[in-house]
Amino acid sequence: MGTQIKDVVIKDDAPNALILDKHADYIAAYGSKKDDYEYTVSEYLRMSGIYWGLTVMDLMSQLPRMNCEEITEFIKSCQHECGGISASIGHDPHLLYTLSAVQILSLYDNVQALDVDKVVEYIKALQQEDGSFAGDKWGEIDTRFSFCAVATLALLGKLDAIDVDKAVEFVLSCMNFDGGFGCRPGSESHAGQIYCCTGFLSLTGQLHRLNADLLGWWLCERQLPSGGLNGRPEKLPDVCYSWWVLASLKIIGRIHWIDKAKLRAFILACQDEETGGFADRPGDMVDPFHTLFGVAGLSLLGEEQVKPVNPVLCMPQDVLRRIGLEPELLS
């Protein structure tokens, strides 16, 4: 007996057009409801939340609606003496939130609001003997943190502060027989880690070190009959993988290997036509995380109503052009 594929069914009355105005209103209102339960309990990832919201607003050409001064002051108050930046005031610094903060300030062309030298020292101190990076002082190792370190330094123009060769060798040691990457050597391939590792290799000029056809094949197998993409075999599709998988395919020059029309239909079906915003799957609750990656995925598919997005850093292409950063892509 054949195994049943885990997937969703897209209903005939699902949204099939992009409702940008509602998405912009949803994001603009989200941060203003500071007493909401949802807002309060997400404090531990506040910095990432601000990055998701501001980036999608910029992609929709709506960034002026957000309060630049308030956001900049918040970020400054999250930088610690060690140089690292935390998710919120009073939390511990971490590479994840350090990258988000630098991305946010790059949108505003204002990274100098931070003590940049201290940020660089913080990242440098987290590199380990084998070239890997710990996420923070507690020492967890993950290829996501290798990407965060390199992406932050690239945005600051300080990539030479770390041992790039050792960092590259560590990431390559996490490559698997299927062409994908895991979080550490021997860990299973996962689309989120693949995005981090292909992005890392792009920023370090080492994309030629991966097997683009083998990796592209694994990534294309993430597309399900619904058109949606999953993160690894046997999982349900999720709008966020419209970013992790699609951006990886774009970086390695294999984006034409999937059915773009079916993926576009899946992403659009995940919109809430009443409130605005995107959910992980059709009919679920929307949130800023999936809203960014839904819109960014549509941008990679050529959606003309939104700005072109950079597949390596998930930021508007015009922002990176302004700071002179053009990560490598395989053609």
GROMACS .gro file of C-alpha atoms in nm:
model
  331
    1MET     CA    1   0.000   0.000   0.000
    2GLY     CA    2   0.133   0.347  -0.091
    3THR     CA    3   0.196   0.596   0.187
    4GLN     CA    4  -0.035   0.897   0.215
    5ILE     CA    5   0.143   1.228   0.140
    6LYS     CA    6   0.097   1.484   0.417
    7ASP     CA    7  -0.046   1.792   0.252
    8VAL     CA    8  -0.326   2.049   0.265
    9VAL     CA    9  -0.619   2.103   0.033
   10ILE     CA   10  -0.664   2.454  -0.106
   11LYS     CA   11  -1.033   2.541  -0.117
   12ASP     CA   12  -1.193   2.691  -0.427
   13ASP     CA   13  -1.277   3.012  -0.240
   14ALA     CA   14  -0.923   3.066  -0.107
   15PRO     CA   15  -0.766   3.409  -0.176
   16ASN     CA   16  -0.596   3.420  -0.516
   17ALA     CA   17  -0.491   3.786  -0.540
   18LEU     CA   18  -0.239   3.977  -0.329
   19ILE     CA   19  -0.411   4.216  -0.083
   20LEU     CA   20  -0.113   4.441  -0.004
   21ASP     CA   21  -0.306   4.724   0.164
   22LYS     CA   22  -0.449   4.489   0.425
   23HIS     CA   23  -0.107   4.337   0.494
   24ALA     CA   24   0.043   4.684   0.548
   25ASP     CA   25  -0.243   4.778   0.784
   26TYR     CA   26  -0.202   4.450   0.974
   27ILE     CA   27   0.172   4.505   1.033
   28ALA     CA   28   0.131   4.876   1.116
   29ALA     CA   29  -0.131   4.793   1.379
   30TYR     CA   30   0.052   4.489   1.523
   31GLY     CA   31   0.325   4.676   1.712
   32SER     CA   32   0.088   4.939   1.844
   33LYS     CA   33  -0.111   4.686   2.051
   34LYS     CA   34   0.146   4.658   2.327
   35ASP     CA   35  -0.106   4.531   2.584
   36ASP     CA   36  -0.215   4.236   2.369
   37TYR     CA   37  -0.146   3.890   2.508
   38GLU     CA   38   0.012   3.786   2.178
   39TYR     CA   39   0.248   4.085   2.183
   40THR     CA   40   0.340   4.043   2.549
   41VAL     CA   41   0.424   3.672   2.536
   42SER     CA   42   0.647   3.720   2.230
   43GLU     CA   43   0.889   3.949   2.414
   44TYR     CA   44   1.163   3.684   2.402
   45LEU     CA   45   1.187   3.736   2.023
   46ARG     CA   46   1.090   4.104   2.002
   47MET     CA   47   1.397   4.206   1.797
   48SER     CA   48   1.323   3.940   1.533
   49GLY     CA   49   0.959   4.049   1.531
   50ILE     CA   50   1.058   4.408   1.457
   51TYR     CA   51   1.285   4.285   1.176
   52TRP     CA   52   1.002   4.078   1.022
   53GLY     CA   53   0.759   4.369   1.041
   54LEU     CA   54   0.989   4.642   0.913
   55THR     CA   55   1.134   4.431   0.632
   56VAL     CA   56   0.793   4.336   0.495
   57MET     CA   57   0.680   4.700   0.524
   58ASP     CA   58   0.986   4.807   0.323
   59LEU     CA   59   0.919   4.537   0.061
   60MET     CA   60   0.566   4.680   0.032
   61SER     CA   61   0.707   5.039   0.015
   62GLN     CA   62   0.536   5.123   0.346
   63LEU     CA   63   0.838   5.171   0.577
   64PRO     CA   64   0.760   5.542   0.649
   65ARG     CA   65   0.453   5.427   0.845
   66MET     CA   66   0.680   5.284   1.115
   67ASN     CA   67   0.837   5.490   1.396
   68CYS     CA   68   1.209   5.505   1.311
   69GLU     CA   69   1.313   5.701   1.623
   70GLU     CA   70   1.132   5.473   1.868
   71ILE     CA   71   1.273   5.161   1.701
   72THR     CA   72   1.629   5.298   1.695
   73GLU     CA   73   1.614   5.389   2.066
   74PHE     CA   74   1.481   5.042   2.148
   75ILE     CA   75   1.769   4.875   1.960
   76LYS     CA   76   2.031   5.096   2.128
   77SER     CA   77   1.890   5.002   2.469
   78CYS     CA   78   1.928   4.631   2.379
   79GLN     CA   79   2.304   4.651   2.311
   80HIS     CA   80   2.503   4.511   2.602
   81GLU     CA   81   2.844   4.603   2.734
   82CYS     CA   82   2.990   4.298   2.555
   83GLY     CA   83   2.864   4.440   2.223
   84GLY     CA   84   2.594   4.180   2.159
   85ILE     CA   85   2.227   4.269   2.122
   86SER     CA   86   1.933   4.103   2.296
   87ALA     CA   87   1.575   4.029   2.189
   88SER     CA   88   1.441   4.286   2.432
   89ILE     CA   89   1.554   4.506   2.721
   90GLY     CA   90   1.681   4.297   3.011
   91HIS     CA   91   1.733   3.980   2.803
   92ASP     CA   92   2.069   3.813   2.726
   93PRO     CA   93   2.245   3.906   2.400
   94HIS     CA   94   2.251   3.652   2.116
   95LEU     CA   95   2.381   3.637   1.759
   96LEU     CA   96   2.027   3.592   1.622
   97TYR     CA   97   1.911   3.926   1.763
   98THR     CA   98   2.239   4.097   1.684
   99LEU     CA   99   2.182   4.019   1.316
  100SER     CA  100   1.817   4.132   1.332
  101ALA     CA  101   1.920   4.463   1.491
  102VAL     CA  102   2.185   4.532   1.225
  103GLN     CA  103   1.938   4.440   0.948
  104ILE     CA  104   1.678   4.680   1.092
  105LEU     CA  105   1.924   4.967   1.122
  106SER     CA  106   2.051   4.893   0.769
  107LEU     CA  107   1.697   4.952   0.639
  108TYR     CA  108   1.723   5.300   0.793
  109ASP     CA  109   2.088   5.344   0.686
  110ASN     CA  110   2.172   5.398   1.053
  111VAL     CA  111   2.397   5.116   1.182
  112GLN     CA  112   2.613   5.386   1.342
  113ALA     CA  113   2.344   5.413   1.612
  114LEU     CA  114   2.519   5.105   1.755
  115ASP     CA  115   2.871   5.071   1.889
  116VAL     CA  116   2.983   4.883   1.575
  117ASP     CA  117   3.333   4.802   1.704
  118LYS     CA  118   3.180   4.628   2.005
  119VAL     CA  119   2.942   4.430   1.784
  120VAL     CA  120   3.242   4.308   1.584
  121GLU     CA  121   3.432   4.211   1.902
  122TYR     CA  122   3.127   4.022   2.032
  123ILE     CA  123   3.098   3.816   1.713
  124LYS     CA  124   3.471   3.753   1.696
  125ALA     CA  125   3.471   3.618   2.052
  126LEU     CA  126   3.199   3.364   1.966
  127GLN     CA  127   3.405   3.190   1.696
  128GLN     CA  128   3.532   2.852   1.816
  129GLU     CA  129   3.857   2.669   1.748
  130ASP     CA  130   3.697   2.457   1.473
  131GLY     CA  131   3.560   2.766   1.295
  132SER     CA  132   3.201   2.725   1.418
  133PHE     CA  133   3.010   2.991   1.612
  134ALA     CA  134   2.833   2.972   1.944
  135GLY     CA  135   2.504   3.165   1.949
  136ASP     CA  136   2.586   3.328   2.281
  137LYS     CA  137   2.794   3.282   2.597
  138TRP     CA  138   2.613   2.954   2.676
  139GLY     CA  139   2.790   2.788   2.385
  140GLU     CA  140   2.527   2.623   2.163
  141ILE     CA  141   2.677   2.549   1.818
  142ASP     CA  142   2.459   2.564   1.506
  143THR     CA  143   2.517   2.652   1.139
  144ARG     CA  144   2.245   2.918   1.182
  145PHE     CA  145   2.491   3.105   1.401
  146SER     CA  146   2.765   3.078   1.137
  147PHE     CA  147   2.525   3.253   0.899
  148CYS     CA  148   2.427   3.514   1.158
  149ALA     CA  149   2.791   3.597   1.230
  150VAL     CA  150   2.892   3.631   0.865
  151ALA     CA  151   2.574   3.815   0.761
  152THR     CA  152   2.611   4.071   1.042
  153LEU     CA  153   2.978   4.133   0.964
  154ALA     CA  154   2.908   4.156   0.589
  155LEU     CA  155   2.642   4.422   0.652
  156LEU     CA  156   2.894   4.612   0.867
  157GLY     CA  157   3.175   4.569   0.611
  158LYS     CA  158   3.385   4.383   0.871
  159LEU     CA  159   3.399   4.025   0.741
  160ASP     CA  160   3.777   4.016   0.777
  161ALA     CA  161   3.744   4.032   1.159
  162ILE     CA  162   3.694   3.652   1.183
  163ASP     CA  163   3.879   3.348   1.050
  164VAL     CA  164   3.668   3.307   0.735
  165ASP     CA  165   3.858   3.000   0.606
  166LYS     CA  166   3.796   2.806   0.928
  167ALA     CA  167   3.433   2.919   0.932
  168VAL     CA  168   3.389   2.787   0.576
  169GLU     CA  169   3.547   2.451   0.660
  170PHE     CA  170   3.309   2.404   0.954
  171VAL     CA  171   3.001   2.476   0.742
  172LEU     CA  172   3.122   2.239   0.469
  173SER     CA  173   3.170   1.968   0.734
  174CYS     CA  174   2.792   1.989   0.791
  175MET     CA  175   2.714   1.899   0.426
  176ASN     CA  176   2.532   1.567   0.384
  177PHE     CA  177   2.526   1.293   0.118
  178ASP     CA  178   2.198   1.438  -0.018
  179GLY     CA  179   2.363   1.775  -0.086
  180GLY     CA  180   2.187   1.943   0.206
  181PHE     CA  181   2.310   2.073   0.540
  182GLY     CA  182   2.229   2.014   0.906
  183CYS     CA  183   2.287   2.222   1.218
  184ARG     CA  184   2.608   2.036   1.306
  185PRO     CA  185   2.820   1.762   1.139
  186GLY     CA  186   2.605   1.449   1.104
  187SER     CA  187   2.271   1.627   1.160
  188GLU     CA  188   1.990   1.567   0.908
  189SER     CA  189   1.934   1.805   0.619
  190HIS     CA  190   1.670   2.069   0.685
  191ALA     CA  191   1.556   2.353   0.458
  192GLY     CA  192   1.617   2.619   0.725
  193GLN     CA  193   1.977   2.505   0.776
  194ILE     CA  194   2.026   2.476   0.399
  195TYR     CA  195   1.921   2.839   0.360
  196CYS     CA  196   2.168   2.943   0.630
  197CYS     CA  197   2.453   2.742   0.478
  198THR     CA  198   2.394   2.846   0.116
  199GLY     CA  199   2.361   3.206   0.234
  200PHE     CA  200   2.683   3.169   0.431
  201LEU     CA  201   2.869   3.024   0.129
  202SER     CA  202   2.731   3.306  -0.087
  203LEU     CA  203   2.857   3.576   0.151
  204THR     CA  204   3.200   3.411   0.175
  205GLY     CA  205   3.232   3.358  -0.203
  206GLN     CA  206   3.234   2.978  -0.171
  207LEU     CA  207   2.917   2.868  -0.350
  208HIS     CA  208   3.126   2.656  -0.589
  209ARG     CA  209   3.199   2.423  -0.298
  210LEU     CA  210   2.846   2.279  -0.293
  211ASN     CA  211   2.678   2.039  -0.538
  212ALA     CA  212   2.408   2.265  -0.685
  213ASP     CA  213   2.233   1.993  -0.886
  214LEU     CA  214   2.216   1.745  -0.596
  215LEU     CA  215   2.105   2.015  -0.351
  216GLY     CA  216   1.860   2.160  -0.602
  217TRP     CA  217   1.701   1.818  -0.646
  218TRP     CA  218   1.652   1.777  -0.267
  219LEU     CA  219   1.500   2.127  -0.245
  220CYS     CA  220   1.262   2.067  -0.538
  221GLU     CA  221   1.136   1.750  -0.370
  222ARG     CA  222   1.002   1.976  -0.094
  223GLN     CA  223   0.715   2.084  -0.324
  224LEU     CA  224   0.390   1.902  -0.251
  225PRO     CA  225   0.083   1.852  -0.475
  226SER     CA  226  -0.080   2.160  -0.313
  227GLY     CA  227   0.209   2.368  -0.449
  228GLY     CA  228   0.338   2.445  -0.100
  229LEU     CA  229   0.687   2.362   0.023
  230ASN     CA  230   0.788   2.169   0.334
  231GLY     CA  231   1.114   2.180   0.530
  232ARG     CA  232   1.197   1.810   0.513
  233PRO     CA  233   1.033   1.488   0.397
  234GLU     CA  234   0.698   1.381   0.548
  235LYS     CA  235   0.614   1.728   0.682
  236LEU     CA  236   0.322   1.957   0.598
  237PRO     CA  237   0.380   2.259   0.373
  238ASP     CA  238   0.436   2.595   0.544
  239VAL     CA  239   0.455   2.946   0.397
  240CYS     CA  240   0.789   3.011   0.571
  241TYR     CA  241   0.946   2.740   0.353
  242SER     CA  242   0.836   2.944   0.053
  243TRP     CA  243   1.129   3.150   0.173
  244TRP     CA  244   1.387   2.901   0.306
  245VAL     CA  245   1.353   2.662   0.010
  246LEU     CA  246   1.290   2.919  -0.263
  247ALA     CA  247   1.570   3.154  -0.154
  248SER     CA  248   1.814   2.859  -0.146
  249LEU     CA  249   1.708   2.760  -0.499
  250LYS     CA  250   1.755   3.121  -0.611
  251ILE     CA  251   2.103   3.139  -0.456
  252ILE     CA  252   2.214   2.820  -0.634
  253GLY     CA  253   2.051   2.914  -0.965
  254ARG     CA  254   1.783   2.641  -0.964
  255ILE     CA  255   1.464   2.837  -0.890
  256HIS     CA  256   1.321   2.737  -1.229
  257TRP     CA  257   1.314   2.373  -1.115
  258ILE     CA  258   0.989   2.411  -0.920
  259ASP     CA  259   0.631   2.486  -1.028
  260LYS     CA  260   0.617   2.860  -0.957
  261ALA     CA  261   0.250   2.903  -1.044
  262LYS     CA  262   0.141   2.634  -0.797
  263LEU     CA  263   0.362   2.778  -0.522
  264ARG     CA  264   0.225   3.127  -0.584
  265ALA     CA  265  -0.131   2.994  -0.552
  266PHE     CA  266  -0.043   2.821  -0.222
  267ILE     CA  267   0.114   3.138  -0.075
  268LEU     CA  268  -0.182   3.356  -0.178
  269ALA     CA  269  -0.425   3.103  -0.025
  270CYS     CA  270  -0.257   3.160   0.314
  271GLN     CA  271  -0.371   3.524   0.332
  272ASP     CA  272  -0.646   3.637   0.569
  273GLU     CA  273  -0.874   3.850   0.352
  274GLU     CA  274  -1.038   4.015   0.655
  275THR     CA  275  -0.746   4.105   0.885
  276GLY     CA  276  -0.454   4.098   0.640
  277GLY     CA  277  -0.141   3.896   0.711
  278PHE     CA  278  -0.029   3.547   0.611
  279ALA     CA  279  -0.060   3.221   0.806
  280ASP     CA  280   0.157   2.909   0.785
  281ARG     CA  281  -0.124   2.726   0.600
  282PRO     CA  282  -0.464   2.826   0.457
  283GLY     CA  283  -0.717   2.900   0.730
  284ASP     CA  284  -0.470   2.927   1.021
  285MET     CA  285  -0.394   3.234   1.235
  286VAL     CA  286  -0.176   3.500   1.069
  287ASP     CA  287   0.143   3.640   1.223
  288PRO     CA  288   0.424   3.882   1.122
  289PHE     CA  289   0.676   3.596   1.069
  290HIS     CA  290   0.471   3.424   0.798
  291THR     CA  291   0.364   3.760   0.655
  292LEU     CA  292   0.725   3.855   0.583
  293PHE     CA  293   0.815   3.519   0.433
  294GLY     CA  294   0.494   3.503   0.229
  295VAL     CA  295   0.557   3.844   0.074
  296ALA     CA  296   0.931   3.776   0.033
  297GLY     CA  297   0.852   3.443  -0.136
  298LEU     CA  298   0.617   3.620  -0.377
  299SER     CA  299   0.893   3.871  -0.450
  300LEU     CA  300   1.129   3.587  -0.546
  301LEU     CA  301   0.854   3.455  -0.775
  302GLY     CA  302   0.853   3.791  -0.956
  303GLU     CA  303   0.556   3.965  -0.790
  304GLU     CA  304   0.562   4.318  -0.935
  305GLN     CA  305   0.364   4.483  -0.654
  306VAL     CA  306   0.652   4.435  -0.409
  307LYS     CA  307   1.018   4.534  -0.421
  308PRO     CA  308   1.281   4.281  -0.532
  309VAL     CA  309   1.414   4.094  -0.228
  310ASN     CA  310   1.771   3.973  -0.182
  311PRO     CA  311   1.764   3.591  -0.141
  312VAL     CA  312   2.072   3.577   0.083
  313LEU     CA  313   1.980   3.835   0.348
  314CYS     CA  314   1.600   3.865   0.314
  315MET     CA  315   1.622   4.241   0.277
  316PRO     CA  316   1.512   4.470  -0.007
  317GLN     CA  317   1.765   4.461  -0.290
  318ASP     CA  318   1.780   4.843  -0.302
  319VAL     CA  319   1.898   4.857   0.062
  320LEU     CA  320   2.192   4.627  -0.011
  321ARG     CA  321   2.277   4.820  -0.324
  322ARG     CA  322   2.288   5.139  -0.118
  323ILE     CA  323   2.543   4.988   0.121
  324GLY     CA  324   2.739   4.825  -0.162
  325LEU     CA  325   2.672   4.463  -0.066
  326GLU     CA  326   2.587   4.223  -0.350
  327PRO     CA  327   2.616   3.860  -0.228
  328GLU     CA  328   2.725   3.599  -0.482
  329LEU     CA  329   2.459   3.395  -0.666
  330LEU     CA  330   2.516   3.098  -0.897
  331SER     CA  331   2.381   3.168  -1.245
   0.00000   0.00000   0.00000
